[in-house]
């Protein structure tokens, strides 16, 4: 069988906490060998990784692929092409499609479409409640059997405490993770930005920190007697970090997730940009103190997972008045460089820790570690990302591979980029070729 | 009940079963004993029942008692009478034992206490003789004679009728454990006699706290099947569940069959239905039981309910002997 070689890079495997200068030989869809001086072996393809980090394929545990239902914004094909361009080899897609991903039939559909059209691996995260209406549990056991790697009503919060209690017990029995979109709905009706002085000045509906913190606090309490794997998605408030820190200290299976935009942007940009809807996120951008708390949480290991919340939207749904525009920002192509800007450039953590938060940690979160993903192991699947941490580039329209353009980072100068991506032994990106 | 008490009732039931024989009772043959001659038994059923009520009636009559069936007692309570008053009125007419079913947990205990107090007090219009109360199902709490007949059936099948020692036997109870008085009585009784009891079902139907009764819990039916000597299958008691607004409106699912605890019957059956395929994974000599009523195709496949391993109708047969024993111990001559 044909051999592919990745030579001359610094190989980082967070699962074993190792960093070595080594080559990697791939045969078929598996890693055949990791070691020095493999470059002499005969090979069909050779990727020169000199000066680069060679890491497990990046995993994004929080993405919206919009198929089925909103294929004008994104499809499984276009979204995963963008993911691969950004260095990702696996993505976990959220269930807020139309119809919702709330039956085993829908799980089978997404997996079948991915099989036909995707550029990277796709793992569905299925709905907790039927129709994502927050009323009654969906068929969680059937969906887990069909291949769902976790459960969430993302886009909406599981607001009912009664439903949440049942969901925690049921999801625990499936062995999967329950991800929560933490937003108390009665406090955030009409909320489109951080509640504070700026929302008052701009006359925009406020979405207070407490609406996020209350849900996490409640869920942690409900989960005390259950012990289900619980994951707070896209954390925006510094107060949430404290709650998760305490829960983890008490030994509870609680994790949290940070997005690039919540680490880099603040709500004053909505005022200075005069209502630019590209800054409209859910949960909303907050203040510098929240960013500081998020970074502290990442530095001390409270926040262990990075996720983009890649949320593509058509021009038409963003180019409207602020209060009626869609929430969200695309993330695939820009995530790696933006995380490096927020975390490495600011000396919060180094590259190795950051890679861990983008590979091994999300793999464990979604049970992908049991498929050998999120790590570099001989005999394991050949999902590999090659990163040039020194490449300087500017985010422009031309860099975007996906179908939508909704990002406020256009024109931002960044450093660090995925230059090679291998998914299941197949080279999906090679900027060194 | 203590192990000694259980063995006492079960041993007496064995005596009656031997007298009746192994075939269903032939009612036209008349009484098989006079343990209850001259006694009056009142069936006071505030909740629907077919099996249990008829079983108590047959048992009482075949031991010589008279039976009064009070099945539409709802008429009194709907006029505002309390349960205790209804029971006291019936007892004052000279009934020796009341067989009571009520939807509230603890109701039989409450009525028994009230009748004891009346029997002890003096003055006109109160009870002159004590009246026994036999619990035929109180809410989700207990259904003692069902638990006893399940134990009897297992002891019979595994040849433990001599001392009712069930050591070494592993019993699975699959289904709506949380709603089930049959499960609660069964767990306690089987555990007291040395059997290992595993309650099986989704977390919403198998609360972890049920372990305090002396059983284990498990959410993976397929994994435990090969360990089981007995599988007791329970139906989902939709009528005792909280119904969600959404579920009542759901298509293809009548409100009566919807529950906040179950995403769908399809899903339940997929993971917890006793299908032929699952029954084949049981131990070779394993037996299948069900307290009824059966929802065929939901918790148990017809072919399994009617199959070689099934002792479902034998349970009913043993029910008569067990109820004879219960009544004879309470009010027998």
XYZ file of C-alpha atoms in Angstrom:
766
model
C 0.000 0.000 0.000
C 1.171 3.516 -0.771
C 3.033 5.369 1.931
C 2.672 9.052 2.840
C 5.403 10.742 4.859
C 5.326 13.848 7.003
C 8.907 14.834 7.629
C 10.936 17.222 9.724
C 8.241 18.490 12.057
C 7.908 18.778 15.803
C 5.408 16.063 16.742
C 3.068 16.979 19.595
C 0.830 14.352 21.195
C -1.109 15.804 24.130
C -2.581 12.407 25.030
C 0.864 11.196 26.049
C 2.191 14.669 26.779
C 5.082 14.219 24.373
C 6.853 16.666 22.063
C 9.537 15.153 19.799
C 11.252 15.930 16.521
C 10.087 13.056 14.359
C 8.718 11.914 11.026
C 5.395 10.173 10.560
C 4.689 7.392 8.067
C 1.101 6.779 7.009
C -0.014 3.627 5.262
C -3.622 3.391 4.153
C -5.776 5.181 6.712
C -3.519 4.460 9.686
C -0.361 5.829 11.263
C 2.256 3.168 10.522
C 5.241 4.650 12.274
C 6.423 7.662 14.239
C 10.167 8.121 14.598
C 13.368 9.766 13.443
C 14.777 9.311 9.962
C 11.715 7.810 8.295
C 12.301 10.191 5.392
C 14.461 7.608 3.648
C 11.530 5.245 3.253
C 10.003 5.020 -0.224
C 6.830 7.109 -0.327
C 4.195 8.187 -2.785
C 3.706 11.552 -1.081
C 6.002 13.543 1.161
C 4.874 16.608 3.084
C 7.743 18.742 4.325
C 6.825 19.829 7.845
C 10.102 21.603 8.557
C 9.578 24.323 11.134
C 6.031 23.102 11.746
C 4.084 21.490 14.564
C 2.659 18.089 13.665
C -0.373 17.475 15.830
C -3.384 15.188 16.086
C -6.118 16.337 13.717
C -7.918 19.307 15.267
C -11.424 18.591 16.614
C -14.136 21.226 16.813
C -16.826 20.124 19.283
C -19.260 22.910 18.403
C -20.211 23.683 14.801
C -23.310 24.424 12.755
C -23.356 22.856 9.285
C -26.919 24.035 8.499
C -27.837 20.936 6.505
C -30.650 20.070 6.246
C -32.795 23.174 6.066
C -30.510 26.133 5.469
C -28.222 25.000 2.685
C -27.882 28.554 1.431
C -25.843 29.399 4.523
C -23.789 26.182 4.624
C -23.871 22.511 3.730
C -22.102 19.513 5.154
C -19.883 19.666 2.067
C -19.035 23.386 2.266
C -18.736 23.472 6.047
C -16.375 20.536 6.253
C -14.310 21.952 3.370
C -13.919 25.122 5.443
C -13.098 23.019 8.508
C -10.346 21.152 6.675
C -8.965 24.450 5.351
C -8.725 25.607 8.950
C -6.913 22.487 10.126
C -9.849 20.496 11.510
C -10.194 16.774 10.849
C -13.319 16.183 12.957
C -16.304 18.378 13.720
C -19.291 17.814 15.991
C -22.388 19.345 14.417
C -25.237 20.835 16.397
C -28.873 19.694 16.061
C -30.578 23.031 15.304
C -31.225 22.173 11.690
C -34.622 22.117 9.958
C -35.989 19.647 10.789
C -34.127 19.323 14.074
C -31.669 16.497 14.541
C -33.962 14.762 17.041
C -34.473 11.217 15.725
C -32.235 8.313 14.810
C -33.373 8.761 11.206
C -31.881 12.261 11.233
C -28.634 11.001 12.759
C -28.425 8.443 9.964
C -29.106 11.189 7.402
C -26.285 13.434 8.630
C -23.846 10.532 8.766
C -24.847 9.418 5.256
C -24.472 12.947 3.837
C -21.091 13.254 5.516
C -20.028 9.937 4.035
C -20.953 11.222 0.573
C -19.828 14.841 0.708
C -17.650 15.740 3.693
C -13.983 16.722 3.667
C -13.508 15.743 7.294
C -15.172 13.518 9.869
C -18.620 14.600 11.070
C -20.064 13.553 14.423
C -23.665 14.537 15.145
C -24.634 15.975 18.504
C -28.355 15.246 18.725
C -31.225 17.125 20.341
C -32.151 16.501 23.966
C -35.836 17.312 23.473
C -38.264 16.511 20.683
C -38.134 19.315 18.124
C -35.748 21.134 20.495
C -38.931 22.473 22.106
C -37.709 21.811 25.654
C -40.845 19.870 26.580
C -40.164 16.149 26.387
C -37.109 14.003 25.920
C -36.257 12.920 22.389
C -35.317 9.311 21.642
C -31.865 9.660 23.189
C -31.092 5.957 23.372
C -32.001 5.300 19.741
C -29.943 8.311 18.651
C -26.950 7.231 20.730
C -27.178 3.830 19.079
C -27.339 5.495 15.654
C -24.110 7.395 16.312
C -24.868 10.611 18.173
C -21.781 11.530 20.234
C -23.579 13.852 22.630
C -26.808 15.722 23.257
C -27.788 19.390 23.361
C -30.649 21.689 22.403
C -28.000 24.240 21.320
C -29.499 27.411 20.010
C -31.932 27.024 22.865
C -31.413 26.296 26.527
C -32.940 23.318 28.306
C -34.799 25.708 30.551
C -37.114 23.347 32.447
C -35.422 21.996 35.577
C -37.648 18.925 35.466
C -36.650 18.109 31.912
C -32.997 18.785 32.705
C -33.083 16.379 35.650
C -34.528 13.650 33.428
C -32.091 14.482 30.635
C -29.044 14.219 32.908
C -30.120 10.769 34.099
C -30.906 9.544 30.585
C -27.760 10.941 28.964
C -25.678 9.484 31.780
C -27.142 6.065 30.906
C -26.146 6.524 27.248
C -22.555 7.221 28.329
C -22.491 10.411 26.230
C -22.097 14.074 27.159
C -24.889 16.564 27.781
C -23.983 19.971 26.347
C -25.949 22.965 27.519
C -26.615 26.260 25.771
C -26.723 28.271 28.979
C -29.372 30.943 28.574
C -32.237 31.461 31.008
C -34.981 32.338 28.510
C -37.263 34.536 30.602
C -34.372 36.909 31.377
C -33.203 37.195 27.789
C -36.388 37.805 25.835
C -35.468 40.357 23.184
C -31.869 40.329 24.367
C -29.415 40.952 21.521
C -26.302 42.164 23.352
C -24.625 42.305 26.761
C -26.897 44.035 29.255
C -25.170 47.181 30.512
C -24.484 50.828 29.847
C -23.884 50.305 26.157
C -27.109 48.394 25.562
C -28.896 51.206 27.380
C -27.229 53.881 25.239
C -27.854 51.976 22.009
C -31.396 50.981 23.008
C -30.708 47.323 22.308
C -32.241 44.499 24.360
C -29.954 43.319 27.150
C -28.817 39.709 27.766
C -27.336 39.697 31.285
C -24.478 37.560 32.591
C -26.752 36.128 35.268
C -28.892 34.408 32.624
C -25.897 32.240 31.772
C -24.581 31.794 35.307
C -27.958 30.773 36.761
C -28.336 27.902 34.311
C -24.838 26.550 34.933
C -25.309 26.853 38.684
C -28.677 25.089 38.516
C -27.412 22.327 36.247
C -24.385 21.659 38.424
C -26.736 21.328 41.396
C -29.121 19.000 39.518
C -26.171 16.937 38.369
C -24.746 16.393 41.868
C -26.717 13.219 42.449
C -26.467 12.066 38.830
C -22.869 12.585 37.726
C -23.540 12.929 34.011
C -20.792 14.381 31.811
C -21.932 18.015 31.550
C -20.472 20.598 29.208
C -21.251 24.327 29.281
C -21.057 25.573 25.705
C -19.639 28.922 24.512
C -19.050 30.577 27.885
C -19.310 34.344 27.822
C -19.389 35.444 31.455
C -16.522 35.556 33.916
C -18.940 34.507 36.654
C -19.565 31.210 34.880
C -15.878 30.386 35.172
C -16.054 30.552 38.963
C -19.033 28.177 39.052
C -17.289 25.637 36.829
C -14.050 25.997 38.774
C -15.824 25.155 42.039
C -17.685 22.210 40.482
C -14.492 20.745 39.061
C -12.723 21.229 42.389
C -15.524 19.168 43.941
C -14.729 16.410 41.462
C -17.791 16.814 39.265
C -17.650 15.860 35.549
C -18.164 19.427 34.366
C -16.352 21.063 31.455
C -16.560 24.418 29.724
C -15.852 25.738 26.268
C -14.365 28.985 24.966
C -14.850 30.440 21.477
C -12.385 32.697 19.632
C -14.766 35.656 19.625
C -15.483 35.557 23.344
C -11.720 35.611 23.928
C -10.977 38.540 21.614
C -13.974 40.844 21.225
C -15.943 43.060 23.592
C -19.385 44.584 23.400
C -18.147 48.165 22.993
C -17.387 47.216 19.382
C -21.117 47.261 18.699
C -21.146 50.934 19.632
C -17.923 51.944 17.878
C -18.932 50.063 14.732
C -22.377 51.666 14.865
C -24.527 48.573 15.149
C -22.405 46.243 12.990
C -24.384 42.979 13.083
C -21.214 40.933 12.659
C -20.704 41.566 16.389
C -24.078 40.038 17.236
C -23.433 36.733 18.987
C -25.320 34.392 21.259
C -24.275 34.476 24.041
C -23.266 38.092 23.487
C -19.798 39.655 23.522
C -19.157 41.014 26.990
C -16.465 43.127 28.668
C -12.701 43.066 29.118
C -13.106 41.639 32.632
C -14.926 38.622 31.195
C -12.117 38.009 28.729
C -9.618 38.207 31.573
C -11.645 35.687 33.601
C -11.936 33.335 30.614
C -8.180 33.480 30.089
C -7.571 32.849 33.759
C -9.904 29.874 33.548
C -7.969 28.522 30.596
C -4.626 29.095 32.299
C -5.646 27.270 35.476
C -7.355 24.386 33.657
C -10.956 25.283 34.472
C -11.769 25.631 30.771
C -10.376 22.651 28.914
C -12.057 22.748 25.527
C -11.924 25.208 22.640
C -14.849 25.281 20.188
C -15.593 27.726 17.399
C -19.416 27.740 17.425
C -18.990 28.113 13.637
C -22.337 29.718 12.769
C -22.662 30.567 9.089
C -25.420 32.954 8.018
C -26.477 34.287 4.647
C -25.798 37.919 3.823
C -29.567 38.501 3.853
C -29.987 37.362 7.434
C -27.114 39.530 8.693
C -27.609 42.654 6.557
C -30.692 43.804 8.469
C -31.209 46.004 11.551
C -29.304 44.798 14.629
C -32.308 43.564 16.582
C -33.518 41.311 13.762
C -30.158 40.022 12.512
C -29.121 36.410 13.076
C -26.746 35.579 15.939
C -23.304 34.168 15.182
C -19.994 34.196 13.395
C -18.138 31.741 11.174
C -15.055 30.208 12.716
C -13.356 27.348 10.877
C -10.768 29.068 8.710
C -9.783 31.625 11.337
C -9.998 29.728 14.636
C -6.451 28.449 14.951
C -4.836 31.829 14.319
C -7.341 33.646 16.523
C -6.823 31.259 19.438
C -3.075 31.732 19.028
C -3.610 35.487 19.110
C -5.744 35.326 22.251
C -3.851 32.652 24.154
C -0.278 32.152 22.893
C 0.557 35.759 21.942
C -0.871 36.906 25.267
C 1.175 34.267 27.166
C -1.902 32.595 28.652
C -0.772 29.132 27.550
C 1.740 27.725 25.054
C 1.143 25.887 21.802
C 1.193 22.431 23.403
C -1.588 23.283 25.848
C -3.569 24.975 23.103
C -3.253 21.908 20.864
C -4.417 19.759 23.778
C -7.543 21.927 24.077
C -8.229 21.460 20.358
C -7.531 17.723 20.104
C -7.347 15.395 23.088
C -9.756 17.313 25.320
C -12.614 17.592 22.792
C -11.949 13.964 21.794
C -12.487 12.855 25.385
C -15.516 15.125 25.722
C -17.314 13.485 22.792
C -15.987 9.963 23.220
C -13.896 10.251 20.045
C -10.865 9.065 22.029
C -12.455 5.615 21.924
C -12.156 5.766 18.134
C -8.458 6.610 18.457
C -9.025 10.246 17.508
C -7.481 13.270 19.208
C -4.080 11.628 19.529
C -1.129 10.417 17.490
C -0.678 6.713 17.993
C 0.984 4.063 15.848
C -1.814 1.852 14.536
C -4.388 4.596 15.138
C -6.287 6.577 12.542
C -4.117 8.940 10.477
C -5.840 12.228 11.341
C -3.044 14.783 11.423
C -2.738 18.569 11.271
C 0.463 20.368 10.325
C 0.702 23.882 11.737
C 3.171 26.605 10.872
C 3.149 28.718 14.042
C 5.190 31.483 12.419
C 3.223 32.143 9.240
C 1.903 35.682 9.190
C -1.265 36.274 7.186
C -4.271 38.532 6.962
C -7.858 37.318 7.107
C -9.517 38.183 3.788
C -12.492 36.976 1.754
C -10.108 34.847 -0.316
C -9.161 32.820 2.752
C -12.761 31.734 3.325
C -13.745 28.376 1.885
C -17.213 27.987 3.392
C -20.387 29.442 1.985
C -20.911 32.362 4.370
C -18.894 35.485 5.103
C -20.177 36.627 8.480
C -17.041 37.462 10.441
C -15.899 40.729 12.003
C -12.254 39.604 11.756
C -11.979 40.566 8.075
C -8.663 42.429 7.588
C -7.198 41.233 10.909
C -3.480 40.411 10.806
C -2.748 37.072 12.477
C 0.030 34.545 12.926
C -0.073 30.744 12.772
C -1.859 28.612 10.233
C -2.690 25.022 9.326
C -0.554 24.162 6.288
C -1.386 20.469 6.043
C -4.336 18.295 6.944
C -4.651 14.525 6.696
C -8.004 12.847 7.385
C -8.028 9.078 7.561
C -4.778 8.914 5.586
C -6.060 11.212 2.836
C -4.318 14.564 2.350
C -7.054 17.220 2.456
C -4.812 20.290 2.648
C -1.203 20.819 1.664
C -0.010 24.399 1.454
C 3.552 23.070 1.363
C 2.941 21.147 -1.895
C -42.381 -9.107 56.163
C -39.670 -11.134 57.836
C -38.315 -14.273 56.283
C -40.169 -16.363 58.892
C -43.497 -14.649 58.159
C -42.976 -15.074 54.416
C -42.233 -18.770 54.778
C -45.325 -19.205 57.012
C -47.689 -17.725 54.433
C -45.994 -19.483 51.549
C -46.056 -22.849 53.313
C -49.767 -22.535 53.948
C -50.226 -21.535 50.300
C -48.357 -24.690 49.335
C -50.863 -26.736 51.366
C -53.779 -25.116 49.557
C -52.087 -25.439 46.168
C -51.599 -29.150 46.804
C -55.266 -29.473 47.725
C -56.380 -27.648 44.578
C -53.940 -29.557 42.395
C -51.832 -28.357 39.561
C -54.735 -27.592 37.267
C -56.930 -24.515 37.581
C -59.665 -24.789 40.172
C -62.982 -26.194 39.038
C -65.387 -23.866 40.768
C -68.362 -26.207 40.323
C -66.644 -28.674 42.641
C -67.380 -26.373 45.539
C -65.136 -25.666 48.534
C -61.851 -27.468 49.070
C -61.806 -26.633 52.760
C -63.748 -24.947 55.527
C -61.081 -22.611 56.855
C -63.291 -19.625 56.074
C -66.732 -21.139 56.666
C -69.115 -18.578 58.142
C -66.841 -15.688 57.308
C -67.745 -12.683 55.181
C -65.085 -11.095 52.996
C -65.669 -7.679 51.450
C -63.825 -6.660 48.321
C -63.443 -2.915 48.605
C -61.866 -1.775 45.342
C -61.443 1.957 44.816
C -59.291 1.222 41.752
C -59.936 -1.015 38.733
C -58.991 -4.655 39.028
C -59.975 -7.896 37.365
C -57.364 -10.482 38.211
C -56.835 -9.643 41.858
C -60.497 -9.137 42.729
C -61.645 -12.355 41.078
C -58.702 -14.222 42.593
C -59.612 -13.104 46.132
C -63.280 -13.989 45.483
C -62.493 -17.463 44.202
C -60.044 -18.082 47.058
C -62.576 -16.982 49.691
C -65.478 -18.949 48.223
C -63.482 -22.158 47.855
C -62.688 -22.011 51.561
C -66.350 -21.545 52.426
C -66.625 -17.769 52.891
C -69.247 -15.405 51.586
C -67.983 -12.610 49.389
C -69.382 -9.142 49.002
C -68.075 -7.269 45.994
C -67.937 -3.536 46.431
C -66.396 -2.396 43.207
C -68.262 0.807 42.508
C -67.343 2.361 45.838
C -66.469 5.459 43.908
C -70.139 6.420 44.265
C -69.727 7.069 47.982
C -66.458 8.949 47.721
C -67.864 11.065 44.928
C -70.587 12.132 47.360
C -67.884 13.370 49.684
C -67.441 10.387 51.985
C -63.902 9.664 53.186
C -62.266 6.328 52.492
C -62.191 5.574 56.211
C -65.927 6.182 56.556
C -66.688 3.938 53.594
C -64.567 1.152 55.086
C -66.028 1.645 58.585
C -69.581 1.459 57.253
C -68.929 -1.771 55.438
C -67.102 -3.212 58.427
C -70.019 -2.306 60.716
C -72.247 -4.568 58.684
C -70.347 -7.520 60.083
C -67.689 -8.136 57.495
C -64.703 -10.090 58.819
C -62.096 -8.921 56.356
C -61.815 -6.117 53.856
C -59.687 -6.625 50.767
C -58.737 -3.115 49.785
C -57.271 -1.537 46.689
C -56.770 2.207 46.507
C -54.687 4.530 44.365
C -52.970 6.134 47.356
C -49.866 4.649 48.928
C -50.438 3.774 52.574
C -54.234 3.669 52.251
C -54.585 0.085 53.489
C -52.454 0.853 56.541
C -54.500 3.951 57.253
C -57.811 2.093 57.046
C -56.523 -0.789 59.175
C -55.441 1.648 61.885
C -58.814 3.400 61.786
C -60.769 0.134 62.065
C -58.583 -0.996 64.960
C -59.391 2.204 66.788
C -63.117 1.747 66.182
C -63.056 -1.870 67.338
C -61.369 -0.814 70.548
C -63.772 1.993 71.407
C -67.059 1.613 73.269
C -70.530 2.988 72.677
C -73.329 2.654 70.243
C -72.870 2.535 66.535
C -69.244 1.450 66.591
C -67.679 -1.852 65.601
C -68.113 -4.703 68.042
C -65.707 -7.081 66.440
C -62.383 -6.479 64.746
C -62.183 -6.408 60.973
C -59.045 -7.495 59.163
C -57.655 -5.500 56.286
C -55.833 -7.154 53.406
C -53.891 -4.899 51.081
C -54.693 -5.677 47.438
C -52.578 -2.813 46.143
C -52.003 0.673 47.545
C -50.800 3.152 44.932
C -47.299 2.389 43.789
C -46.356 1.138 47.231
C -47.173 -2.536 47.816
C -49.152 -5.412 46.375
C -48.222 -8.125 48.870
C -50.230 -11.050 47.516
C -48.803 -10.433 44.031
C -45.284 -10.442 45.463
C -46.081 -13.680 47.299
C -47.514 -15.413 44.253
C -44.472 -14.374 42.209
C -42.208 -15.876 44.868
C -44.352 -19.014 44.987
C -44.114 -19.404 41.208
C -40.333 -19.066 41.246
C -40.003 -21.465 44.189
C -42.233 -23.943 42.363
C -40.282 -23.660 39.098
C -36.912 -24.123 40.814
C -38.087 -26.783 43.274
C -37.650 -24.670 46.386
C -41.152 -25.229 47.774
C -39.778 -27.040 50.816
C -38.155 -24.096 52.572
C -38.586 -21.278 50.012
C -34.856 -20.581 50.182
C -34.112 -18.760 46.910
C -30.333 -18.511 47.364
C -28.502 -18.682 44.037
C -31.439 -17.496 41.960
C -31.084 -14.236 40.056
C -34.313 -12.422 39.302
C -34.598 -9.547 36.845
C -37.542 -7.167 37.005
C -37.751 -5.137 33.828
C -39.998 -2.160 33.193
C -41.719 0.587 35.086
C -40.188 -0.151 38.482
C -40.845 3.333 39.806
C -44.612 3.043 39.309
C -44.882 -0.547 40.386
C -46.248 -1.859 43.688
C -45.628 -5.318 42.248
C -41.923 -4.527 42.001
C -41.741 -3.047 45.503
C -43.408 -6.067 47.106
C -41.427 -8.435 44.922
C -38.018 -6.910 45.581
C -38.480 -6.970 49.329
C -39.798 -10.536 49.383
C -37.319 -12.063 46.963
C -34.392 -10.333 48.666
C -35.545 -11.548 52.112
C -35.524 -15.127 50.812
C -31.980 -14.873 49.467
C -32.496 -14.200 45.769
C -30.434 -11.636 43.871
C -32.752 -9.007 42.380
C -31.826 -6.695 39.494
C -34.226 -3.942 38.424
C -33.871 -3.095 34.761
C -35.111 -0.172 32.670
C -34.271 3.378 31.610
C -33.227 5.745 34.418
C -36.608 7.482 34.265
C -38.361 4.247 35.230
C -35.699 2.743 37.496
C -34.826 5.282 40.184
C -31.482 4.627 41.864
C -33.119 4.948 45.280
C -35.027 1.709 44.700
C -31.793 -0.041 45.698
C -32.655 0.613 49.329
C -35.196 -2.229 49.030
C -32.331 -4.651 48.517
C -31.882 -4.842 44.748
C -29.380 -3.733 42.120
C -30.278 -1.458 39.204
C -29.231 -1.699 35.587
C -29.981 0.267 32.437
C -28.568 -2.275 29.969
C -31.026 -5.145 29.545
C -28.944 -7.033 26.975
C -25.925 -7.072 29.281
C -27.711 -8.788 32.181
C -29.923 -11.242 30.283
C -27.388 -14.115 30.417
C -27.294 -13.873 34.230
C -31.024 -14.229 34.775
C -32.885 -17.298 36.030
C -36.130 -15.353 36.134
C -37.336 -12.324 34.264
C -40.422 -10.611 35.600
C -41.777 -8.220 32.984
C -43.826 -5.194 34.020
C -45.941 -2.958 31.836
C -45.435 0.811 31.613
C -48.107 2.348 33.850
C -48.840 5.392 31.719
C -51.825 6.212 33.922
C -49.472 6.897 36.836
C -47.059 9.111 34.870
C -46.812 12.822 34.448
C -47.931 13.647 30.921
C -46.183 16.497 29.145
C -48.187 19.003 27.151
C -46.185 18.160 24.075
C -46.685 14.438 24.458
C -50.440 14.689 24.658
C -50.418 16.443 21.319
C -47.889 14.142 19.688
C -49.039 12.416 16.550
C -49.753 8.693 16.427
C -49.670 8.462 20.193
C -52.863 8.785 22.177
C -52.573 10.794 25.368
C -53.185 7.690 27.440
C -49.981 6.187 26.090
C -47.710 9.173 26.551
C -45.430 9.969 29.414
C -42.719 12.395 30.361
C -40.590 9.397 31.299
C -40.598 7.683 27.910
C -39.549 9.300 24.616
C -41.546 6.756 22.636
C -42.897 3.235 22.909
C -40.766 2.386 19.892
C -37.607 3.369 21.734
C -38.693 1.584 24.909
C -39.371 -1.643 23.048
C -36.081 -1.389 21.166
C -34.083 -1.398 24.406
C -36.325 -3.041 27.020
C -38.939 -5.132 25.234
C -38.616 -8.860 25.951
C -38.384 -10.010 22.358
C -37.750 -13.544 21.227
C -34.164 -12.568 20.469
C -33.651 -11.329 24.017
C -35.450 -14.306 25.589
C -32.986 -16.564 23.783
C -30.138 -14.891 25.704
C -31.582 -15.918 29.077
C -30.183 -18.911 30.961
C -31.400 -22.196 29.407
C -33.752 -22.971 32.303
C -34.894 -19.388 32.818
C -38.565 -18.590 33.266
C -40.642 -15.602 32.146
C -43.277 -13.977 34.368
C -45.646 -11.030 34.034
C -48.165 -9.815 36.631
C -50.560 -8.596 33.945
C -52.170 -6.811 32.297
C -49.915 -7.520 29.330
C -49.303 -4.959 26.615
C -48.395 -7.368 23.875
C -45.710 -6.098 21.525
C -44.636 -3.390 23.962
C -42.894 -4.842 27.014
C -43.166 -8.440 25.848
C -43.560 -10.130 22.483
C -46.613 -12.356 22.097
C -44.431 -15.302 21.174
C -42.565 -14.944 24.487
C -45.677 -14.349 26.592
C -47.226 -17.496 25.112
C -43.951 -19.411 24.809
C -42.484 -22.415 26.594
C -40.661 -20.369 29.259
C -43.744 -18.378 30.160
C -45.349 -19.076 33.546
C -47.752 -16.167 33.316
C -50.938 -18.180 33.724
C -49.334 -20.376 36.378
C -48.795 -17.190 38.380
C -52.531 -16.581 38.261
C -53.202 -20.132 39.378
C -50.832 -19.755 42.335
C -52.486 -16.442 43.167
C -55.588 -18.244 44.391
C -53.609 -20.447 46.794
C -51.610 -17.498 48.105
C -54.785 -15.488 48.769
C -56.375 -18.439 50.501
C -53.353 -18.502 52.787
C -53.481 -14.772 53.425
C -57.171 -14.848 54.368
C -56.914 -18.038 56.378
C -54.113 -16.526 58.464
C -56.122 -13.359 59.085
C -59.618 -14.672 59.741
C -59.445 -18.467 59.479
C -61.333 -20.795 61.790
